Amino acid sequence: MNIKNIFKSKSTQIVAATLFLSFSACTNLEEQVHDEVLGGGSITAESALAAAYDRLGDATFTDNSGMIAMQEYSSDIALLATRGSDWGDGGKWREMHEFTWTSNSLLLNDNWGRLTNGIARSLSAISVVTNSTDANKNIFLAEAQGLYAFYAFNTIDLFNQTPYRDPLKTPDPLNTNEVAEMKQAPEVIDELITLVESIIPNLASLGDNSTHTGRFTKQAAYALLADMYLNRAVCKDRFNASSSFAFTEASLTTGQSDMDRVIYYTSLLINDSKFQLAKNYFSNFDINNSGAPEHIFAIIQKIDAFRAGDNDLGYVNVERNQRPSPANRGTNAACMTTEFFHSWDGNQDDPRFSRKYQYSDGTWFMNDGTDVSVPASDVVAGTTQPWFHFNRGIIYGQQYGPVLDASGKFVMTNGRIAVKSLVIEKNTSTPMNFTPDLVFDNPLVSVLTTNQLNRGARIFKFEFDPAGVSGPDNGVSGVDIPLYRLGGIYTMRAEAYFRKGDVTSALADINMLRTTRTREALYANAPGKPIASLDKDILYKELGFELYWEMKRRPQMIRFGKFDLPFTAKAVSLPFRRAYPIPQSAIDVNKQIVQNDGY
Amino acid sequence: MLSVMVALAGFTTAQAQSKTVSGKVSDDTGSLLPGVNVLEKGTSNGTVTDANGNFRLSIASDESVLVFSFVGMVSQQVTVGAKSEIEVALVSDASTLSEVVVVGYGDQNKADVTGAVAQITSENFRQGVNTSADNLIQGKIAGVRVVNSSGEPGAGMDVVIRGIGSIRSGSTPLFVVDGVPLSNDNSSPVGGSVGFGSSNASNPLNFLNTSDIESINVLKDASAAAIYGARGANGVVIITTKRGTKGKGTLTFDNYVGVSTVAKKMNLLSADQYRDTIKDKNFDHGGNTDWQDVIFRNGVTNNQALAFAKQTNSGDYYVSLGHMDQQGIVGNSGFSRYSARLNASESFFDDERLKIGVHLTASETKERAVPTSDDGGSNGQLITQTLMANPTYPVFDQDGNYTNFKANAYYNPAYLLSIYDDVAHTTRVLGNIETSFRIVKGLQYKFNAGVDRSIGKRDATLYPNLTDINPTGRYTQINIESTNTLLEHYLTYNIVVERHRFDALAGFSYQKFDRSGSTWGLSGIAAQDKGVPPKYNPGYQGTLLPATGYSQANELQSAFGRVNYSFNDKYMVTASMRADGSTRFGDNNKYGYFPSFAAGWNISREDFLSSTKWISNAKLRASWGQTGNQDVPNKITQASYALSGGDGYYLYNNLNLVNGLTITRTVNPNLKWEVSTQYNFGLDFSLLDDRLYGTVDYFNKTTTDAILFIPSPVLSPTSNVWVNIDGKIVNTGVELSLGYHILRGSKFTWSVDANGATLHNEVKDLPVSEIYSGIVSGTGLTDVWANVYKSGYAVGSFYLLKSDGLDENGAEKFVDKDGDGLITNADRYVIQGALPKFSYGINSQMKYGPFDLSLSFIGQTGGYLINNTAVGVINVNNLNSDRNTSVENANSGAAITNPPRLSTRYLESSDFFRLNSARLGYTFRHPSVSWLDNANIYVTGQNIFTITNYSGFDPLINSPKALSGNQSLGIDYPRYPTARTFTVGLSLKF
């Protein structure tokens, strides 16, 4: 058969046609995944619980855009003004302080997402732990439920409602085929209290079972319960026009009022020998504050390549020309309100107001123009960069510190870091004089022009951690962030005594905070001074002294009826602003959400 | 409808027959032509020539006129008279309607095409330095916008056909090279950020030597594109490379040298002007520097191309080698390419029964990049640093070292350039074999198998330096590898039965895309000029940084078919269908079905027009069809858990990190393609003896089931979810292209053509309130977004405060929309206009004896740009912070203390008119130099002048400023400025 005939033959054509058809459907289109392991082979109880904890630290309570913005920038303590070309950012910072936020505000959207993700991760952990055989199963389950309560409580504090799935439901509390129900604060607060009270027997006591202050232990539960009872009356009736909240209403425990329960839980902590008030108040916020004796529940931060902590709480008040090392700088963002600065008038010698730094050779950094130099012997961890230590606390007036030479190194004198008078980095003719009296060209618009970049006293409460994974880094930190600390527990008990009418006990707690703390050696380690009397306004002021820049202020303001009042760059506001709106983007995809009144 | 009835009436007017004529029809070479239509004029009486070109027909009388028509030939009319034998030789039709255009899986005579298809052949390509194929069609095709994303050599282009039909998935069309559909993914690695920007993605089409391209066909409507199914929604661009042509073999050598300069410098304050303007004398550093002159340079381009080609009796070949070396206009940047191509085909067995063709190209491209990405974070990038740099800083200090600006985010741009070294190498090979076997007459089996493989590596080094950006240096190596394999079988069948012509196509296609890559790096590397650079030996010095990598695959499996039917060359219908299965879709929607229908009516062949002398050709077209878009990431329908340190916690008191379990994706079985449904009505015409020709199309293209990554229902395990949303994006427009042969003499010819397209775009019924995009960059502009997708408005609408001028102190005022006395985000207006309402091109070709001159103009109107340079880089408040600004800003009366705030103050019209390219050539040809066919010496210019009020570098720009993957439109961030290029070239043909 010649070749022409082969091609002409019918059989060849049939074979060709068959071949053609046989190529059809050569794949079933199952997607091949090479670069990740799908499915649940690697799920463990501890990994699910770790993710639920991660959400606390993953910006939520550690970043300037998180609870600092929600609880401090919206308060009479701090604000992030637009500073020249910096921090305008479409108005997202200013609106938090000027009370012009809307359901489209970015920070509200971010934090709604973070907190509800925290709830979802907690539910996921509950689900995974329930189905696990981990030796710590009971403890982990209780912790996941505790975290659920913590996230949900913060959600109702901010938004007055929370998405809800039953954390006790088995087998799967995170059944995503069901639409999540929305529950309002008055209902949820009691459910959360009941839940947390029920899990206490299963929780570890701090230090047992390899736990540390970064875990939700029995002690963390006591603190959260105290907090929830302290705010229960607000949750029940957040918007009442006169801010008259029924703090002494009956609690969920027969025969006890909400305030009795606050006193009960705070006393458990105050009487617990694990915790002591620090003499050096700022040691609670140092780089090496892990396990600090005041810490009850904290976010553990470390500097590592995989999950570095966030330096924002130490960084955002620092001016750009304030350099902890030649390779570090501040960012000239947040500052303190005029009102809060002056609330310290007559109390500036309180150990909590500020603390000067003493170098190991005895040199004090005075920051008053008398400094010549400080030793260059401290270096940033993991580098050879000299480390300059700024003072702590509330910083104002003309600032001094190291400056760079042309090659980017600190200017030195006799082998030591020279201390010079500083100027504003972006406007070098403006001295770095932090003026406590904030003056805005338009009093209700917190915009500072480029020749006003120096304005506002600064909060250097948390230590600026200059280290990084590979060389100095402004962004990461090893400072643990306390969520509940003994000082704050005292303020809760004082407030509860006060609201019960027991002013003597309240004053005693306040004075305990004042007099236990001592000043630095430069001032002969002088303890703080007690006060003689207490009224509502003094108590409110004292809460600020103890807890400023710790993300507690907005709820304090609401409890004390201060939230609607005008202050720096903020006009009188209406009660509906005591809760934030639910972000529009969430309402768009969750038709069951009803927007809060007023928005 | 009425005209159809008139036409039908024409058929019925039969006449009595009284005479029989017979004859032969041949073409101009003498070959006999089967299938020629022979029609007695004014009647429906006619026949078709047989296989030997013979016909026989009874006619009414000697006065009868016979009309001979055949595709690709000029119709001829013969009065019968006394003759009974008639011999006719038809000549080829040189008019545009006789072109063969390339459509999916075949080609078609333009006269038969029922869809909206535009073709540009090499002689009409944009002239000058063109690194990639998409440059060649800029301004040449109505409804096809080719917009720069950056002026960098080899930079990516935005090719947008008929508007923006997607929010998330991009609008890049499908590119098909010699039958192989390409992936639109990058083939060379994108750089990582070094702290002041990163290097950009380069154009994935850079691997093709543009001088190898014969033609580019653009399938615009759904009828044409539906054969590409789930990838056709943004249109299809079919690139066909050259092959040998008839006659003796050709050897061509083309060599040109070009010089590029920055097309427009920003009008910044000079050092003296700056000194006069600033209030703060600390900002005078004593020098006198034009930083743009320091960073920008004249870039020289060299290009050599050698090709030889021939068509043999049974096959053809085309072989080429190319080299291009292009210096960028920003110091140190550049692009070079070595390429080779072999196209060959041969036929075997009786009557060329088996044909085998091979296309093979290999290229090596090298990009030397500078950090000019779309966002360098708060430090900006090289270009923003150049524009902001204080002109009173000298470049060097007294010791000859670079000056150090000594403040964070304020850098000497020349120093930044000196410490940065970034080179990407990409090797790409694309080859395919096409076999066609005639089973029986008219029935062909075709087989197409191809491989497209590329390997890219980028070595980016930032040397240890005196800035606060990675002061210990950083080296990053990024690797990328991709393989695209294609296997196609199809059958074609065509048959002519009298006046019925029938073409059918049925096939199967399988394509797989594999992609993998890795990134790793070092910190603490050796200083520049001390020790071994890490790209040569990364082990020499440094600390390893965490490595990342990925490896992904996706597959498409498809069945497709098409039927073309035409009756009497007058009435044509086309129907096609593709079933596309994709691994990217969810289990419940693995296969998408993409049908199309189209009809054409060659109205000029109707009796009532055939006698109309001034109409040579006229064809009406109508089509409907659906295409899809599957341009989404892989794996998004697969549930996934991840264990990562980033989501972990120090759970135990040893403080070791316990990796956290997070659900990164939930299973998504319903996810499917975006659907684009398109109507098209068109008219092709050729009038006045083909002197005037053109095309008009109206289209309505509606996207539904758009794929978005939106917030998931609250308390879902993931915070965002991929969904097909309800809602529509509607693009409508009219496209017109019109050409006129002004002169058609033997010595002097001149033709002009123009094309233009209107575009109206509207987003409808979005299920969410608004979707943001368009990141505006600069200090104080974090989380400021300029674009909004909102029902009732065009994609690429802006969401801005309205500027209300300046108050008496120079402070900015804004319109208080809600009247609450405060200027907040609630006062923003939606302002439409990132997409120009009308874009156009005008091309002129002139030949006078040995001289040729071609000019190509482009322009657009009705569009706007956010000038991110003005708001975020050279804001007037720079005068109060040791940085520079523009003369315009400095004289605007705005207070230098104003913070930057996005508003309509920075919204500018992007209208422009540009001489986009020009070429003047002289062709030498002389009988005494017999070894030389011809020599052509030419000069070209690109981007020669632009008339515009736009104050940025270039009004034809679209910086990629997507937010969360949602595409941005109409933002101009100063990436790499656009060049003006002139070349001188010599082309020899032997």
PDB file of N, CA and C in Angstrom, chain A residues 76-77 281-282 336-354 393-394 396 457-459 461 514 517 541-549 553:
ATOM      1  N   ASP A  76     -10.425  62.826  75.866  1.00  0.00           N
ATOM      2  CA  ASP A  76      -9.832  64.092  76.301  1.00  0.00           C
ATOM      3  C   ASP A  76      -8.364  63.928  76.681  1.00  0.00           C
ATOM      4  N   ILE A  77      -7.767  62.787  76.340  1.00  0.00           N
ATOM      5  CA  ILE A  77      -6.352  62.600  76.662  1.00  0.00           C
ATOM      6  C   ILE A  77      -5.450  62.885  75.472  1.00  0.00           C
ATOM      7  N   TYR A 281       6.728  53.314  88.335  1.00  0.00           N
ATOM      8  CA  TYR A 281       5.505  53.166  87.545  1.00  0.00           C
ATOM      9  C   TYR A 281       5.812  52.797  86.100  1.00  0.00           C
ATOM     10  N   PHE A 282       6.868  53.434  85.517  1.00  0.00           N
ATOM     11  CA  PHE A 282       7.156  53.233  84.098  1.00  0.00           C
ATOM     12  C   PHE A 282       7.761  51.859  83.794  1.00  0.00           C
ATOM     13  N   MET A 336      -0.852  65.189  73.403  1.00  0.00           N
ATOM     14  CA  MET A 336      -1.807  65.216  74.511  1.00  0.00           C
ATOM     15  C   MET A 336      -2.707  66.439  74.384  1.00  0.00           C
ATOM     16  N   THR A 337      -3.920  66.330  74.880  1.00  0.00           N
ATOM     17  CA  THR A 337      -4.801  67.506  74.864  1.00  0.00           C
ATOM     18  C   THR A 337      -4.354  68.494  75.924  1.00  0.00           C
ATOM     19  N   THR A 338      -4.757  69.717  75.712  1.00  0.00           N
ATOM     20  CA  THR A 338      -4.479  70.778  76.684  1.00  0.00           C
ATOM     21  C   THR A 338      -5.113  70.443  78.034  1.00  0.00           C
ATOM     22  N   GLU A 339      -6.347  69.957  77.996  1.00  0.00           N
ATOM     23  CA  GLU A 339      -7.070  69.660  79.232  1.00  0.00           C
ATOM     24  C   GLU A 339      -6.349  68.607  80.067  1.00  0.00           C
ATOM     25  N   PHE A 340      -5.918  67.559  79.396  1.00  0.00           N
ATOM     26  CA  PHE A 340      -5.314  66.502  80.176  1.00  0.00           C
ATOM     27  C   PHE A 340      -3.981  66.967  80.764  1.00  0.00           C
ATOM     28  N   PHE A 341      -3.215  67.739  79.980  1.00  0.00           N
ATOM     29  CA  PHE A 341      -1.948  68.230  80.517  1.00  0.00           C
ATOM     30  C   PHE A 341      -2.206  69.042  81.784  1.00  0.00           C
ATOM     31  N   HIS A 342      -3.186  69.918  81.718  1.00  0.00           N
ATOM     32  CA  HIS A 342      -3.428  70.794  82.865  1.00  0.00           C
ATOM     33  C   HIS A 342      -4.126  70.083  84.010  1.00  0.00           C
ATOM     34  N   SER A 343      -4.686  68.926  83.748  1.00  0.00           N
ATOM     35  CA  SER A 343      -5.273  68.193  84.869  1.00  0.00           C
ATOM     36  C   SER A 343      -4.177  67.772  85.858  1.00  0.00           C
ATOM     37  N   TRP A 344      -2.923  67.815  85.400  1.00  0.00           N
ATOM     38  CA  TRP A 344      -1.805  67.480  86.277  1.00  0.00           C
ATOM     39  C   TRP A 344      -1.297  68.695  87.056  1.00  0.00           C
ATOM     40  N   ASP A 345      -1.843  69.852  86.791  1.00  0.00           N
ATOM     41  CA  ASP A 345      -1.339  71.048  87.485  1.00  0.00           C
ATOM     42  C   ASP A 345      -1.361  70.800  88.992  1.00  0.00           C
ATOM     43  N   GLY A 346      -0.242  71.063  89.619  1.00  0.00           N
ATOM     44  CA  GLY A 346      -0.127  70.797  91.053  1.00  0.00           C
ATOM     45  C   GLY A 346       0.230  69.348  91.348  1.00  0.00           C
ATOM     46  N   ASN A 347       0.253  68.508  90.328  1.00  0.00           N
ATOM     47  CA  ASN A 347       0.572  67.092  90.528  1.00  0.00           C
ATOM     48  C   ASN A 347       1.768  66.652  89.680  1.00  0.00           C
ATOM     49  N   GLN A 348       2.514  67.623  89.178  1.00  0.00           N
ATOM     50  CA  GLN A 348       3.590  67.245  88.252  1.00  0.00           C
ATOM     51  C   GLN A 348       4.742  66.529  88.951  1.00  0.00           C
ATOM     52  N   ASP A 349       4.730  66.569  90.278  1.00  0.00           N
ATOM     53  CA  ASP A 349       5.760  65.798  90.978  1.00  0.00           C
ATOM     54  C   ASP A 349       5.280  64.370  91.264  1.00  0.00           C
ATOM     55  N   ASP A 350       4.112  64.028  90.750  1.00  0.00           N
ATOM     56  CA  ASP A 350       3.652  62.643  90.901  1.00  0.00           C
ATOM     57  C   ASP A 350       4.605  61.735  90.122  1.00  0.00           C
ATOM     58  N   PRO A 351       5.016  60.598  90.696  1.00  0.00           N
ATOM     59  CA  PRO A 351       5.967  59.711  89.990  1.00  0.00           C
ATOM     60  C   PRO A 351       5.440  59.240  88.655  1.00  0.00           C
ATOM     61  N   ARG A 352       4.130  59.315  88.425  1.00  0.00           N
ATOM     62  CA  ARG A 352       3.568  58.836  87.161  1.00  0.00           C
ATOM     63  C   ARG A 352       3.612  59.899  86.073  1.00  0.00           C
ATOM     64  N   PHE A 353       3.990  61.144  86.437  1.00  0.00           N
ATOM     65  CA  PHE A 353       3.988  62.227  85.452  1.00  0.00           C
ATOM     66  C   PHE A 353       5.181  62.115  84.516  1.00  0.00           C
ATOM     67  N   SER A 354       6.374  61.906  85.096  1.00  0.00           N
ATOM     68  CA  SER A 354       7.540  61.748  84.223  1.00  0.00           C
ATOM     69  C   SER A 354       8.683  61.161  85.026  1.00  0.00           C
ATOM     70  N   GLY A 393       7.346  59.371  80.303  1.00  0.00           N
ATOM     71  CA  GLY A 393       6.195  60.062  80.858  1.00  0.00           C
ATOM     72  C   GLY A 393       5.738  61.181  79.945  1.00  0.00           C
ATOM     73  N   ILE A 394       5.300  62.265  80.582  1.00  0.00           N
ATOM     74  CA  ILE A 394       4.760  63.381  79.806  1.00  0.00           C
ATOM     75  C   ILE A 394       5.888  64.352  79.539  1.00  0.00           C
ATOM     76  N   TYR A 396       7.380  67.762  77.653  1.00  0.00           N
ATOM     77  CA  TYR A 396       6.974  69.040  77.066  1.00  0.00           C
ATOM     78  C   TYR A 396       8.113  70.025  77.174  1.00  0.00           C
ATOM     79  N   ALA A 457       2.097  68.536  74.093  1.00  0.00           N
ATOM     80  CA  ALA A 457       2.937  67.707  74.970  1.00  0.00           C
ATOM     81  C   ALA A 457       2.826  66.261  74.518  1.00  0.00           C
ATOM     82  N   ARG A 458       3.889  65.473  74.805  1.00  0.00           N
ATOM     83  CA  ARG A 458       3.944  64.122  74.264  1.00  0.00           C
ATOM     84  C   ARG A 458       3.912  63.078  75.379  1.00  0.00           C
ATOM     85  N   ILE A 459       3.424  61.897  75.008  1.00  0.00           N
ATOM     86  CA  ILE A 459       3.311  60.797  75.964  1.00  0.00           C
ATOM     87  C   ILE A 459       4.402  59.774  75.651  1.00  0.00           C
ATOM     88  N   LYS A 461       5.174  57.141  77.475  1.00  0.00           N
ATOM     89  CA  LYS A 461       4.896  56.220  78.559  1.00  0.00           C
ATOM     90  C   LYS A 461       5.499  54.850  78.276  1.00  0.00           C
ATOM     91  N   ARG A 514      -1.098  56.439  94.490  1.00  0.00           N
ATOM     92  CA  ARG A 514      -0.269  57.642  94.517  1.00  0.00           C
ATOM     93  C   ARG A 514       1.014  57.429  95.315  1.00  0.00           C
ATOM     94  N   ARG A 517       4.063  54.493  94.371  1.00  0.00           N
ATOM     95  CA  ARG A 517       5.029  54.827  93.333  1.00  0.00           C
ATOM     96  C   ARG A 517       6.014  55.852  93.856  1.00  0.00           C
ATOM     97  N   LYS A 541     -10.122  62.461  87.360  1.00  0.00           N
ATOM     98  CA  LYS A 541      -8.771  62.923  87.067  1.00  0.00           C
ATOM     99  C   LYS A 541      -7.751  61.838  87.453  1.00  0.00           C
ATOM    100  N   GLU A 542      -7.974  61.238  88.612  1.00  0.00           N
ATOM    101  CA  GLU A 542      -7.041  60.217  89.102  1.00  0.00           C
ATOM    102  C   GLU A 542      -7.028  58.988  88.184  1.00  0.00           C
ATOM    103  N   LEU A 543      -8.205  58.642  87.635  1.00  0.00           N
ATOM    104  CA  LEU A 543      -8.235  57.521  86.695  1.00  0.00           C
ATOM    105  C   LEU A 543      -7.334  57.820  85.512  1.00  0.00           C
ATOM    106  N   GLY A 544      -7.361  59.059  85.057  1.00  0.00           N
ATOM    107  CA  GLY A 544      -6.503  59.452  83.946  1.00  0.00           C
ATOM    108  C   GLY A 544      -5.035  59.365  84.307  1.00  0.00           C
ATOM    109  N   PHE A 545      -4.686  59.816  85.532  1.00  0.00           N
ATOM    110  CA  PHE A 545      -3.276  59.774  85.953  1.00  0.00           C
ATOM    111  C   PHE A 545      -2.733  58.341  85.902  1.00  0.00           C
ATOM    112  N   GLU A 546      -3.567  57.394  86.307  1.00  0.00           N
ATOM    113  CA  GLU A 546      -3.089  56.022  86.386  1.00  0.00           C
ATOM    114  C   GLU A 546      -3.085  55.333  85.019  1.00  0.00           C
ATOM    115  N   LEU A 547      -4.075  55.631  84.215  1.00  0.00           N
ATOM    116  CA  LEU A 547      -4.313  54.779  83.035  1.00  0.00           C
ATOM    117  C   LEU A 547      -4.193  55.500  81.694  1.00  0.00           C
ATOM    118  N   TYR A 548      -3.643  56.748  81.686  1.00  0.00           N
ATOM    119  CA  TYR A 548      -3.569  57.456  80.406  1.00  0.00           C
ATOM    120  C   TYR A 548      -2.798  56.630  79.388  1.00  0.00           C
ATOM    121  N   TRP A 549      -3.266  56.735  78.099  1.00  0.00           N
ATOM    122  CA  TRP A 549      -2.613  56.048  76.961  1.00  0.00           C
ATOM    123  C   TRP A 549      -2.641  54.528  77.117  1.00  0.00           C
ATOM    124  N   ARG A 553      -9.713  55.209  78.221  1.00  0.00           N
ATOM    125  CA  ARG A 553     -10.283  56.490  78.542  1.00  0.00           C
ATOM    126  C   ARG A 553     -11.723  56.672  78.076  1.00  0.00           C
TER     127      ARG A 553
END
